[in-house]
Amino acid sequence: MVSAEVLVTSPGRNFVTLRLRTEDGVVGFGDATVNGRELAVASYLGDHVVPLLIGRDAHAIEDTWQYLYRGAYWRRGPITMAAIAAVDTALWDIKAKLAGLPLYQLLGGRSRRGCLAYGHASGRDIPELFDSIRAHLDQGYRALRIQTGIPGLDSVYGVAASANSAVGNGGSTARYDHEPARRSPAPAEEEWDTRAYLRHAPRVFEAVRNEFGPELPLLHDAHHRLTPIQAARLGKDLEPYDLFWLEDVTPAENTAVLRRVREHTTTPLAIGEVFNTIWDYRALFEEQLIDYVRSPVTHAGGITALRRILDYASVYQIKSGVHGPTDISPVGLAAALHLGIAVANFGIQEYMKHSAATDQVFRPAYRFSEGLLNPGDGPGLGVDYDDEAATAHPYTPAYLPVNRLKLDGSLHDW
């Protein structure tokens, strides 16, 4: 490599991108975005990784991955692994461009026509949720994540903020680029009531099934908010509604507690969007405690590392369910699609459409049609970067909310 640049832009939300260039002028891109900690990974890349890349062989992807992971005493963690992911993805982009092939061809070729995608349907109440479901079905989605407001709570994860809702700490009430992160000097504070949630969620899915029938794949994200026994109860209560998966039922740090959840419910479980390495999954795979892997390419060490994780998962009939909301840039989503098209154990791909401004900066080639995402057939990842468009969107701090219990104000898992 002859140059490496760290690019920070905010076309609707903040993104960190690595651009590598070979002596032949071939350019590769990698996503290094860590939501709410973007400048930390930008500094890690710019100060500690970029100087190590100049002069290295762009073809030596595996050796470079090992050099950045095993060569550093401080391993793992979201910042380190996002930086490694950006380098790894950019090198795969370069290699595929030099080969004149779409990246998935270097990963073994197509295993399917396209990647089944699920969208995010939400509403503050059930009628508003139904409107969102119908709108997503009209857009071509064939699987949907279902999130609703909870009686007694002003705002809830996964539900669009009202233009008039209070968010605290002086933050703007408007969501930015379809996510709960807000541009403000400090995180907004939201209230939470677990008992109200556990009472309400089964009613929501009963209503959705009664209205839309048994065939539509439905997903739900508990967002790490439950204790093991609460998670077991929710999984059991949702069994009659045949969920595609129940996601992140309990904080991911203590993976052993998923044994208790698994003992009590047959609802499929998905976890891992906050995991960074294959080691986070070892016990979950070997004891078959989950059904879907949620790690994105961006936070799990890149295409090289996520391919290893998914190959390991396949031994236990566990499938992919890669994290893909708008805090993953089009570069990261494109990488996930090339991998998803190729691997045998693809399950489903999360897909929230980026803003028009984001697509103007990154110009992705992937396309969504009839519920499926396709990465495109041009050489490499199929994503470019428009410097002029990016310059028009300077970085502005933005944070995900924090969560406090409605009962007494204790800080709770968000």
Short mmCIF file of C-alpha atoms in Angstrom, two decimals:
data_model
loop_
_atom_site.label_atom_id
_atom_site.label_comp_id
_atom_site.label_asym_id
_atom_site.label_seq_id
_atom_site.Cartn_x
_atom_site.Cartn_y
_atom_site.Cartn_z
CA MET A 1 0.00 0.00 0.00
CA VAL A 2 1.20 3.50 -0.78
CA SER A 3 -1.46 5.46 1.10
CA ALA A 4 -4.10 5.00 3.78
CA GLU A 5 -6.66 7.65 4.73
CA VAL A 6 -9.20 7.78 7.55
CA LEU A 7 -12.35 9.55 6.39
CA VAL A 8 -15.02 10.86 8.80
CA THR A 9 -18.31 12.18 7.48
CA SER A 10 -21.87 12.58 8.70
CA PRO A 11 -24.46 12.42 5.89
CA GLY A 12 -27.42 11.82 8.20
CA ARG A 13 -25.25 10.04 10.76
CA ASN A 14 -21.55 9.61 11.55
CA PHE A 15 -19.36 7.17 9.59
CA VAL A 16 -15.66 6.28 9.69
CA THR A 17 -14.18 4.91 6.47
CA LEU A 18 -10.68 3.67 5.64
CA ARG A 19 -9.40 4.20 2.10
CA LEU A 20 -6.35 2.20 1.01
CA ARG A 21 -4.49 2.74 -2.26
CA THR A 22 -1.95 0.51 -4.00
CA GLU A 23 1.00 1.64 -6.08
CA ASP A 24 -1.07 0.76 -9.16
CA GLY A 25 -3.76 3.21 -8.07
CA VAL A 26 -6.32 0.58 -7.03
CA VAL A 27 -8.46 1.79 -4.13
CA GLY A 28 -10.22 -0.25 -1.44
CA PHE A 29 -12.68 0.82 1.25
CA GLY A 30 -13.45 -0.48 4.73
CA ASP A 31 -16.06 0.53 7.31
CA ALA A 32 -14.79 1.35 10.84
CA THR A 33 -17.88 3.00 12.32
CA VAL A 34 -18.51 2.48 16.05
CA ASN A 35 -21.77 4.21 16.93
CA GLY A 36 -21.20 7.00 19.46
CA ARG A 37 -17.44 6.35 19.63
CA GLU A 38 -16.52 7.21 16.05
CA LEU A 39 -13.56 9.44 16.84
CA ALA A 40 -11.99 6.78 19.06
CA VAL A 41 -11.72 4.31 16.20
CA ALA A 42 -10.67 7.07 13.79
CA SER A 43 -7.79 7.89 16.14
CA TYR A 44 -6.88 4.20 16.58
CA LEU A 45 -6.68 3.84 12.82
CA GLY A 46 -4.93 7.10 12.07
CA ASP A 47 -2.45 7.06 14.94
CA HIS A 48 -1.66 3.37 15.32
CA VAL A 49 -2.69 1.35 12.26
CA VAL A 50 -2.17 3.52 9.18
CA PRO A 51 1.59 3.91 9.83
CA LEU A 52 1.91 0.11 9.82
CA LEU A 53 0.20 -0.34 6.45
CA ILE A 54 2.36 1.77 4.17
CA GLY A 55 4.65 -0.52 2.19
CA ARG A 56 2.79 -3.74 3.07
CA ASP A 57 1.67 -6.16 0.36
CA ALA A 58 -2.01 -5.51 -0.36
CA HIS A 59 -2.46 -9.15 -1.38
CA ALA A 60 -1.34 -10.50 2.01
CA ILE A 61 -4.79 -10.30 3.63
CA GLU A 62 -4.40 -13.15 6.11
CA ASP A 63 -0.92 -12.09 7.19
CA THR A 64 -2.06 -8.49 7.66
CA TRP A 65 -5.02 -9.64 9.75
CA GLN A 66 -2.76 -11.73 11.99
CA TYR A 67 -0.23 -8.89 12.19
CA LEU A 68 -2.84 -6.40 13.44
CA TYR A 69 -4.56 -8.85 15.82
CA ARG A 70 -1.82 -11.09 17.17
CA GLY A 71 0.92 -8.52 16.81
CA ALA A 72 -0.75 -6.15 19.28
CA TYR A 73 -0.58 -6.94 22.98
CA TRP A 74 -4.02 -5.35 23.55
CA ARG A 75 -6.47 -7.50 21.62
CA ARG A 76 -10.20 -7.61 20.98
CA GLY A 77 -12.72 -4.94 21.90
CA PRO A 78 -14.94 -2.91 19.53
CA ILE A 79 -12.38 -0.22 18.67
CA THR A 80 -9.54 -2.62 17.86
CA MET A 81 -11.75 -5.03 15.91
CA ALA A 82 -13.48 -2.27 13.94
CA ALA A 83 -10.06 -0.93 12.92
CA ILE A 84 -8.92 -4.41 11.84
CA ALA A 85 -12.23 -4.90 10.03
CA ALA A 86 -11.73 -1.73 8.02
CA VAL A 87 -8.27 -2.82 6.89
CA ASP A 88 -9.40 -6.36 6.09
CA THR A 89 -12.46 -5.25 4.11
CA ALA A 90 -10.47 -2.69 2.13
CA LEU A 91 -7.89 -5.35 1.23
CA TRP A 92 -10.60 -7.72 0.01
CA ASP A 93 -12.05 -4.85 -2.04
CA ILE A 94 -8.64 -4.27 -3.64
CA LYS A 95 -8.03 -7.96 -4.32
CA ALA A 96 -11.42 -8.37 -6.02
CA LYS A 97 -10.90 -5.25 -8.12
CA LEU A 98 -7.50 -6.50 -9.26
CA ALA A 99 -9.15 -9.81 -10.16
CA GLY A 100 -11.90 -7.98 -12.04
CA LEU A 101 -14.56 -9.86 -10.08
CA PRO A 102 -17.28 -9.07 -7.57
CA LEU A 103 -15.96 -9.91 -4.13
CA TYR A 104 -18.35 -12.81 -3.56
CA GLN A 105 -16.67 -14.71 -6.40
CA LEU A 106 -13.43 -14.77 -4.37
CA LEU A 107 -15.40 -16.15 -1.41
CA GLY A 108 -16.65 -19.16 -3.35
CA GLY A 109 -19.31 -17.73 -5.64
CA ARG A 110 -23.07 -17.50 -5.27
CA SER A 111 -24.96 -19.86 -3.00
CA ARG A 112 -28.33 -18.12 -3.53
CA ARG A 113 -30.19 -15.67 -5.76
CA GLY A 114 -30.09 -12.95 -3.11
CA CYS A 115 -29.98 -12.30 0.64
CA LEU A 116 -33.36 -12.33 2.37
CA ALA A 117 -33.65 -9.01 4.20
CA TYR A 118 -35.78 -7.92 7.12
CA GLY A 119 -36.91 -4.37 7.77
CA HIS A 120 -37.89 -2.48 10.91
CA ALA A 121 -41.65 -2.01 11.39
CA SER A 122 -42.59 0.04 14.43
CA GLY A 123 -45.32 2.17 15.92
CA ARG A 124 -46.17 3.95 19.14
CA ASP A 125 -49.33 1.86 19.28
CA ILE A 126 -50.76 -1.11 17.40
CA PRO A 127 -52.64 0.87 14.70
CA GLU A 128 -49.45 2.83 13.92
CA LEU A 129 -47.50 -0.44 13.88
CA PHE A 130 -49.96 -1.91 11.37
CA ASP A 131 -49.45 1.13 9.13
CA SER A 132 -45.69 0.59 9.30
CA ILE A 133 -46.02 -3.11 8.48
CA ARG A 134 -48.17 -2.35 5.44
CA ALA A 135 -45.72 0.32 4.25
CA HIS A 136 -42.80 -2.13 4.51
CA LEU A 137 -44.73 -4.86 2.69
CA ASP A 138 -45.49 -2.35 -0.07
CA GLN A 139 -41.72 -1.69 -0.34
CA GLY A 140 -41.15 -5.39 -0.95
CA TYR A 141 -39.99 -6.63 2.46
CA ARG A 142 -40.82 -10.27 3.15
CA ALA A 143 -39.69 -10.35 6.81
CA LEU A 144 -40.09 -7.71 9.52
CA ARG A 145 -38.79 -6.85 12.95
CA ILE A 146 -41.68 -5.75 15.16
CA GLN A 147 -41.23 -3.08 17.87
CA THR A 148 -43.92 -0.95 19.55
CA GLY A 149 -44.41 1.62 22.22
CA ILE A 150 -45.27 0.41 25.72
CA PRO A 151 -48.21 1.90 27.64
CA GLY A 152 -46.89 4.28 30.29
CA LEU A 153 -43.52 4.96 28.60
CA ASP A 154 -42.90 8.07 26.49
CA SER A 155 -40.25 6.52 24.24
CA VAL A 156 -39.00 2.99 23.59
CA TYR A 157 -36.06 1.52 21.70
CA GLY A 158 -36.84 0.72 18.08
CA VAL A 159 -39.84 3.06 17.79
CA ALA A 160 -39.67 6.36 15.93
CA ALA A 161 -39.46 9.30 18.30
CA SER A 162 -42.42 11.65 18.22
CA ALA A 163 -41.66 15.15 17.02
CA ASN A 164 -43.03 16.44 20.29
CA SER A 165 -41.55 13.87 22.68
CA ALA A 166 -39.17 14.94 25.43
CA VAL A 167 -35.74 13.34 25.35
CA GLY A 168 -33.93 15.11 28.18
CA ASN A 169 -30.47 16.67 28.38
CA GLY A 170 -31.37 19.25 25.77
CA GLY A 171 -31.13 16.79 22.88
CA SER A 172 -33.07 17.18 19.65
CA THR A 173 -36.27 15.15 19.50
CA ALA A 174 -35.72 14.16 15.87
CA ARG A 175 -34.20 10.77 15.15
CA TYR A 176 -31.29 10.89 12.81
CA ASP A 177 -31.23 8.64 9.79
CA HIS A 178 -33.90 6.29 11.14
CA GLU A 179 -32.03 5.36 14.32
CA PRO A 180 -32.45 6.29 18.00
CA ALA A 181 -29.11 8.11 18.12
CA ARG A 182 -29.47 11.86 18.51
CA ARG A 183 -27.15 14.76 17.86
CA SER A 184 -26.58 16.23 21.30
CA PRO A 185 -23.70 16.92 23.72
CA ALA A 186 -24.84 14.05 25.99
CA PRO A 187 -27.06 10.99 25.63
CA ALA A 188 -30.81 11.39 26.05
CA GLU A 189 -32.32 9.56 29.02
CA GLU A 190 -35.30 7.25 28.56
CA GLU A 191 -37.48 5.37 31.03
CA TRP A 192 -38.02 1.61 31.15
CA ASP A 193 -40.55 -0.72 32.80
CA THR A 194 -39.78 -4.43 32.35
CA ARG A 195 -43.06 -5.73 33.76
CA ALA A 196 -45.10 -3.49 31.45
CA TYR A 197 -43.01 -4.69 28.51
CA LEU A 198 -43.47 -8.37 29.36
CA ARG A 199 -47.24 -7.89 29.62
CA HIS A 200 -47.46 -5.91 26.40
CA ALA A 201 -45.21 -7.77 23.94
CA PRO A 202 -47.33 -10.96 23.60
CA ARG A 203 -50.44 -8.85 22.95
CA VAL A 204 -48.64 -7.06 20.14
CA PHE A 205 -47.63 -10.28 18.40
CA GLU A 206 -51.09 -11.76 18.84
CA ALA A 207 -52.54 -8.70 17.13
CA VAL A 208 -49.99 -8.82 14.30
CA ARG A 209 -50.61 -12.51 13.63
CA ASN A 210 -54.38 -11.99 13.65
CA GLU A 211 -54.04 -9.15 11.15
CA PHE A 212 -51.28 -10.40 8.84
CA GLY A 213 -51.52 -14.18 9.13
CA PRO A 214 -49.09 -16.98 9.96
CA GLU A 215 -46.70 -16.80 6.99
CA LEU A 216 -44.95 -13.45 7.50
CA PRO A 217 -41.59 -13.98 9.30
CA LEU A 218 -41.59 -11.82 12.44
CA LEU A 219 -38.57 -10.85 14.51
CA HIS A 220 -38.23 -8.98 17.80
CA ASP A 221 -35.34 -7.32 19.65
CA ALA A 222 -35.38 -7.29 23.47
CA HIS A 223 -32.16 -5.23 23.39
CA HIS A 224 -30.36 -6.85 26.31
CA ARG A 225 -32.92 -5.60 28.83
CA LEU A 226 -34.03 -8.80 30.55
CA THR A 227 -32.73 -11.08 33.27
CA PRO A 228 -32.40 -14.76 32.29
CA ILE A 229 -35.70 -15.77 33.88
CA GLN A 230 -37.49 -12.77 32.34
CA ALA A 231 -36.03 -13.70 28.95
CA ALA A 232 -37.18 -17.30 29.39
CA ARG A 233 -40.69 -16.08 30.17
CA LEU A 234 -40.80 -13.82 27.10
CA GLY A 235 -39.55 -16.59 24.82
CA LYS A 236 -42.19 -18.97 26.15
CA ASP A 237 -44.98 -16.37 25.95
CA LEU A 238 -44.12 -15.65 22.30
CA GLU A 239 -44.03 -19.30 21.19
CA PRO A 240 -47.65 -19.28 19.90
CA TYR A 241 -46.72 -16.52 17.42
CA ASP A 242 -43.91 -18.44 15.70
CA LEU A 243 -41.14 -15.84 15.70
CA PHE A 244 -38.28 -16.11 13.23
CA TRP A 245 -36.11 -15.06 16.16
CA LEU A 246 -35.99 -13.29 19.50
CA GLU A 247 -32.90 -11.11 19.63
CA ASP A 248 -30.56 -10.04 22.46
CA VAL A 249 -32.79 -11.22 25.28
CA THR A 250 -30.25 -10.61 28.04
CA PRO A 251 -26.94 -8.73 28.41
CA ALA A 252 -24.36 -10.43 26.25
CA GLU A 253 -21.43 -10.29 28.67
CA ASN A 254 -22.60 -13.39 30.56
CA THR A 255 -23.32 -15.86 27.79
CA ALA A 256 -23.76 -18.75 30.23
CA VAL A 257 -27.18 -17.43 31.27
CA LEU A 258 -28.55 -18.35 27.85
CA ARG A 259 -28.62 -21.95 29.08
CA ARG A 260 -31.55 -21.02 31.29
CA VAL A 261 -33.37 -19.28 28.44
CA ARG A 262 -32.82 -22.26 26.15
CA GLU A 263 -34.19 -24.66 28.77
CA HIS A 264 -37.54 -22.87 28.85
CA THR A 265 -38.37 -21.90 25.28
CA THR A 266 -38.24 -23.15 21.69
CA THR A 267 -38.35 -19.61 20.29
CA PRO A 268 -35.18 -19.22 18.15
CA LEU A 269 -32.53 -16.95 19.67
CA ALA A 270 -30.20 -14.46 17.99
CA ILE A 271 -27.31 -12.67 19.67
CA GLY A 272 -23.92 -11.15 18.96
CA GLU A 273 -24.15 -7.67 17.47
CA VAL A 274 -21.91 -6.47 20.32
CA PHE A 275 -19.53 -9.46 20.04
CA ASN A 276 -16.14 -8.83 18.46
CA THR A 277 -14.36 -12.19 18.10
CA ILE A 278 -14.92 -15.88 17.56
CA TRP A 279 -14.09 -16.46 21.23
CA ASP A 280 -17.32 -14.72 22.27
CA TYR A 281 -19.29 -17.47 20.51
CA ARG A 282 -17.41 -20.62 21.46
CA ALA A 283 -19.64 -21.87 24.29
CA LEU A 284 -22.80 -20.64 22.56
CA PHE A 285 -21.99 -22.71 19.48
CA GLU A 286 -20.74 -25.82 21.21
CA GLU A 287 -23.76 -25.97 23.52
CA GLN A 288 -26.09 -24.87 20.70
CA LEU A 289 -27.58 -22.09 22.81
CA ILE A 290 -28.35 -19.75 19.90
CA ASP A 291 -29.67 -20.06 16.37
CA TYR A 292 -28.36 -16.92 14.63
CA VAL A 293 -25.09 -14.95 14.66
CA ARG A 294 -25.60 -11.17 14.76
CA SER A 295 -22.03 -9.86 14.43
CA PRO A 296 -21.45 -7.39 11.57
CA VAL A 297 -18.37 -7.43 9.38
CA THR A 298 -17.61 -3.93 10.70
CA HIS A 299 -17.24 -4.90 14.38
CA ALA A 300 -16.04 -8.51 14.18
CA GLY A 301 -12.68 -8.07 12.50
CA GLY A 302 -13.76 -7.95 8.87
CA ILE A 303 -14.66 -10.46 6.20
CA THR A 304 -11.81 -12.79 7.14
CA ALA A 305 -12.89 -13.02 10.78
CA LEU A 306 -16.66 -13.19 10.25
CA ARG A 307 -16.18 -15.94 7.66
CA ARG A 308 -14.36 -17.97 10.34
CA ILE A 309 -17.18 -17.34 12.81
CA LEU A 310 -19.83 -18.43 10.33
CA ASP A 311 -17.89 -21.53 9.29
CA TYR A 312 -17.64 -22.46 12.97
CA ALA A 313 -21.37 -21.80 13.40
CA SER A 314 -22.24 -24.04 10.46
CA VAL A 315 -20.89 -27.07 12.31
CA TYR A 316 -23.77 -26.62 14.76
CA GLN A 317 -26.45 -25.70 12.18
CA ILE A 318 -26.37 -22.07 13.33
CA LYS A 319 -27.00 -19.43 10.67
CA SER A 320 -26.07 -15.82 9.97
CA GLY A 321 -28.26 -12.87 10.89
CA VAL A 322 -25.83 -10.01 10.36
CA HIS A 323 -26.42 -6.67 12.09
CA GLY A 324 -27.27 -4.06 9.46
CA PRO A 325 -29.00 -0.88 10.62
CA THR A 326 -27.84 2.55 9.48
CA ASP A 327 -24.93 2.68 11.94
CA ILE A 328 -23.24 0.26 9.52
CA SER A 329 -22.14 2.27 6.49
CA PRO A 330 -22.90 1.14 2.93
CA VAL A 331 -19.32 -0.20 2.85
CA GLY A 332 -20.05 -2.47 5.82
CA LEU A 333 -23.42 -3.54 4.42
CA ALA A 334 -21.91 -4.35 1.02
CA ALA A 335 -19.26 -6.51 2.71
CA ALA A 336 -21.99 -8.39 4.59
CA LEU A 337 -23.91 -9.00 1.36
CA HIS A 338 -20.92 -10.41 -0.51
CA LEU A 339 -20.31 -12.76 2.40
CA GLY A 340 -24.02 -13.59 2.74
CA ILE A 341 -24.36 -14.47 -0.92
CA ALA A 342 -21.45 -16.92 -0.64
CA VAL A 343 -21.72 -18.74 2.72
CA ALA A 344 -23.76 -21.92 2.99
CA ASN A 345 -25.35 -21.04 6.33
CA PHE A 346 -26.84 -17.65 5.50
CA GLY A 347 -30.01 -16.96 7.48
CA ILE A 348 -31.22 -13.38 7.03
CA GLN A 349 -29.79 -9.86 6.65
CA GLU A 350 -30.97 -6.82 8.60
CA TYR A 351 -31.62 -3.91 6.24
CA MET A 352 -32.53 -0.33 7.05
CA LYS A 353 -32.29 1.94 4.04
CA HIS A 354 -29.70 4.67 4.41
CA SER A 355 -30.59 8.30 3.79
CA ALA A 356 -30.29 9.79 0.31
CA ALA A 357 -27.37 11.87 1.57
CA THR A 358 -25.54 8.72 2.72
CA ASP A 359 -26.05 7.06 -0.65
CA GLN A 360 -24.72 10.19 -2.39
CA VAL A 361 -21.48 9.93 -0.39
CA PHE A 362 -20.95 6.16 -0.78
CA ARG A 363 -22.80 5.36 -4.04
CA PRO A 364 -23.50 1.68 -3.32
CA ALA A 365 -24.15 -0.78 -6.13
CA TYR A 366 -26.24 -3.21 -4.04
CA ARG A 367 -29.93 -3.41 -4.81
CA PHE A 368 -33.09 -4.44 -2.93
CA SER A 369 -35.87 -6.15 -4.86
CA GLU A 370 -38.70 -8.53 -3.92
CA GLY A 371 -37.40 -8.89 -0.38
CA LEU A 372 -33.83 -9.80 -1.43
CA LEU A 373 -30.59 -7.80 -1.36
CA ASN A 374 -27.93 -8.30 -4.03
CA PRO A 375 -24.41 -6.86 -3.79
CA GLY A 376 -23.97 -6.12 -7.50
CA ASP A 377 -21.70 -7.76 -10.06
CA GLY A 378 -19.07 -5.09 -10.60
CA PRO A 379 -15.48 -5.62 -9.42
CA GLY A 380 -14.82 -5.39 -5.68
CA LEU A 381 -17.34 -4.41 -3.02
CA GLY A 382 -19.33 -2.17 -5.30
CA VAL A 383 -19.12 0.96 -3.13
CA ASP A 384 -17.33 4.21 -3.94
CA TYR A 385 -16.69 7.40 -1.93
CA ASP A 386 -17.48 10.93 -3.10
CA ASP A 387 -15.09 13.29 -1.28
CA GLU A 388 -16.96 16.42 -2.32
CA ALA A 389 -20.29 15.08 -1.08
CA ALA A 390 -18.67 13.86 2.15
CA THR A 391 -17.13 17.28 2.88
CA ALA A 392 -20.61 18.80 2.92
CA HIS A 393 -21.43 16.69 6.02
CA PRO A 394 -18.94 17.41 8.83
CA TYR A 395 -18.81 15.28 11.95
CA THR A 396 -21.23 16.21 14.74
CA PRO A 397 -21.36 14.30 18.06
CA ALA A 398 -24.34 11.98 18.44
CA TYR A 399 -25.21 9.42 21.08
CA LEU A 400 -27.56 6.54 21.67
CA PRO A 401 -29.83 7.09 24.69
CA VAL A 402 -29.30 5.71 28.17
CA ASN A 403 -32.02 3.90 30.07
CA ARG A 404 -33.37 4.39 33.61
CA LEU A 405 -36.04 2.40 35.41
CA LYS A 406 -39.32 4.27 35.68
CA LEU A 407 -39.80 2.93 39.21
CA ASP A 408 -36.79 4.55 40.89
CA GLY A 409 -34.48 6.03 38.25
CA SER A 410 -31.82 3.29 38.45
CA LEU A 411 -29.63 3.03 35.38
CA HIS A 412 -30.68 0.00 33.33
CA ASP A 413 -29.26 -1.83 30.31
CA TRP A 414 -29.92 -0.01 27.07
#
